[in-house]
């Protein structure tokens, strides 16, 4: 699910970002660990 697709399910942008981070963490933790958290 991309952030654009997330808007169909979640109206709050910040909540969408949080869900996006969780989804990316599930897909590849190494990818997440390389990026500093906001």
Short mmCIF file of N, CA and C in Angstrom, two decimals:
data_model
loop_
_atom_site.label_atom_id
_atom_site.label_comp_id
_atom_site.label_asym_id
_atom_site.label_seq_id
_atom_site.Cartn_x
_atom_site.Cartn_y
_atom_site.Cartn_z
N UNK A 1 0.85 -1.20 0.00
CA UNK A 1 0.00 0.00 0.00
C UNK A 1 0.88 1.25 0.00
N UNK A 2 0.70 2.11 -0.97
CA UNK A 2 1.47 3.35 -1.01
C UNK A 2 0.78 4.40 -0.16
N UNK A 3 1.48 5.51 0.07
CA UNK A 3 0.87 6.58 0.88
C UNK A 3 -0.35 7.16 0.18
N UNK A 4 -0.30 7.20 -1.16
CA UNK A 4 -1.46 7.71 -1.91
C UNK A 4 -2.66 6.79 -1.71
N UNK A 5 -2.43 5.49 -1.77
CA UNK A 5 -3.53 4.53 -1.60
C UNK A 5 -4.07 4.60 -0.18
N UNK A 6 -3.20 4.95 0.75
CA UNK A 6 -3.60 4.99 2.16
C UNK A 6 -4.70 6.03 2.38
N UNK A 7 -4.71 7.08 1.57
CA UNK A 7 -5.71 8.13 1.74
C UNK A 7 -7.13 7.61 1.54
N UNK A 8 -7.25 6.52 0.81
CA UNK A 8 -8.57 5.95 0.61
C UNK A 8 -9.09 5.31 1.90
N UNK A 9 -8.16 4.95 2.78
CA UNK A 9 -8.55 4.25 4.00
C UNK A 9 -8.43 5.14 5.24
N UNK A 10 -7.47 6.04 5.22
CA UNK A 10 -7.24 6.87 6.40
C UNK A 10 -7.25 8.34 5.99
N UNK A 11 -8.11 9.11 6.62
CA UNK A 11 -8.23 10.52 6.26
C UNK A 11 -7.12 11.35 6.89
N UNK A 12 -6.68 10.93 8.07
CA UNK A 12 -5.66 11.70 8.77
C UNK A 12 -4.28 11.40 8.20
N UNK A 13 -3.60 12.43 7.70
CA UNK A 13 -2.31 12.23 7.03
C UNK A 13 -1.27 11.67 7.98
N UNK A 14 -1.24 12.18 9.20
CA UNK A 14 -0.25 11.70 10.17
C UNK A 14 -0.47 10.23 10.50
N UNK A 15 -1.71 9.83 10.63
CA UNK A 15 -2.02 8.43 10.89
C UNK A 15 -1.59 7.58 9.69
N UNK A 16 -1.79 8.13 8.51
CA UNK A 16 -1.40 7.42 7.29
C UNK A 16 0.11 7.22 7.27
N UNK A 17 0.85 8.23 7.68
CA UNK A 17 2.31 8.12 7.73
C UNK A 17 2.73 7.05 8.73
N UNK A 18 2.04 7.01 9.88
CA UNK A 18 2.38 6.02 10.91
C UNK A 18 2.15 4.61 10.37
N UNK A 19 1.00 4.41 9.72
CA UNK A 19 0.69 3.10 9.16
C UNK A 19 1.71 2.74 8.08
N UNK A 20 2.08 3.73 7.29
CA UNK A 20 3.07 3.50 6.23
C UNK A 20 4.39 3.02 6.81
N UNK A 21 4.81 3.62 7.93
CA UNK A 21 6.07 3.21 8.55
C UNK A 21 5.97 1.77 9.05
N UNK A 22 4.81 1.41 9.60
CA UNK A 22 4.62 0.04 10.09
C UNK A 22 4.67 -0.95 8.93
N UNK A 23 4.00 -0.60 7.83
CA UNK A 23 3.98 -1.50 6.67
C UNK A 23 5.39 -1.67 6.11
N UNK A 24 6.14 -0.56 6.02
CA UNK A 24 7.50 -0.65 5.49
C UNK A 24 8.39 -1.46 6.42
N UNK A 25 8.15 -1.34 7.73
CA UNK A 25 8.95 -2.11 8.69
C UNK A 25 8.69 -3.60 8.53
N UNK A 26 7.45 -3.95 8.23
CA UNK A 26 7.11 -5.36 8.05
C UNK A 26 7.73 -5.90 6.76
N UNK A 27 7.78 -5.05 5.73
CA UNK A 27 8.31 -5.49 4.44
C UNK A 27 9.82 -5.69 4.50
N UNK A 28 10.51 -4.79 5.19
CA UNK A 28 11.97 -4.91 5.26
C UNK A 28 12.54 -4.08 6.38
N UNK A 29 12.85 -4.72 7.50
CA UNK A 29 13.36 -3.98 8.66
C UNK A 29 14.71 -3.33 8.36
N UNK A 30 15.52 -3.98 7.53
CA UNK A 30 16.83 -3.41 7.21
C UNK A 30 16.66 -2.06 6.51
N UNK A 31 15.66 -1.97 5.64
CA UNK A 31 15.41 -0.73 4.92
C UNK A 31 15.00 0.37 5.90
N UNK A 32 14.21 0.00 6.91
CA UNK A 32 13.74 0.97 7.89
C UNK A 32 14.88 1.43 8.79
N UNK A 33 15.74 0.49 9.18
CA UNK A 33 16.82 0.82 10.10
C UNK A 33 17.82 1.78 9.46
N UNK A 34 17.94 1.74 8.14
CA UNK A 34 18.87 2.63 7.45
C UNK A 34 18.39 4.07 7.47
N UNK A 35 17.08 4.26 7.63
CA UNK A 35 16.51 5.61 7.58
C UNK A 35 16.25 6.12 9.00
N UNK A 36 16.72 7.34 9.28
CA UNK A 36 16.48 7.93 10.61
C UNK A 36 14.99 8.21 10.82
N UNK A 37 14.51 7.97 12.01
CA UNK A 37 13.10 8.23 12.30
C UNK A 37 12.86 9.72 12.41
N UNK A 38 11.70 10.19 11.97
CA UNK A 38 11.37 11.62 12.02
C UNK A 38 11.20 12.12 13.44
#
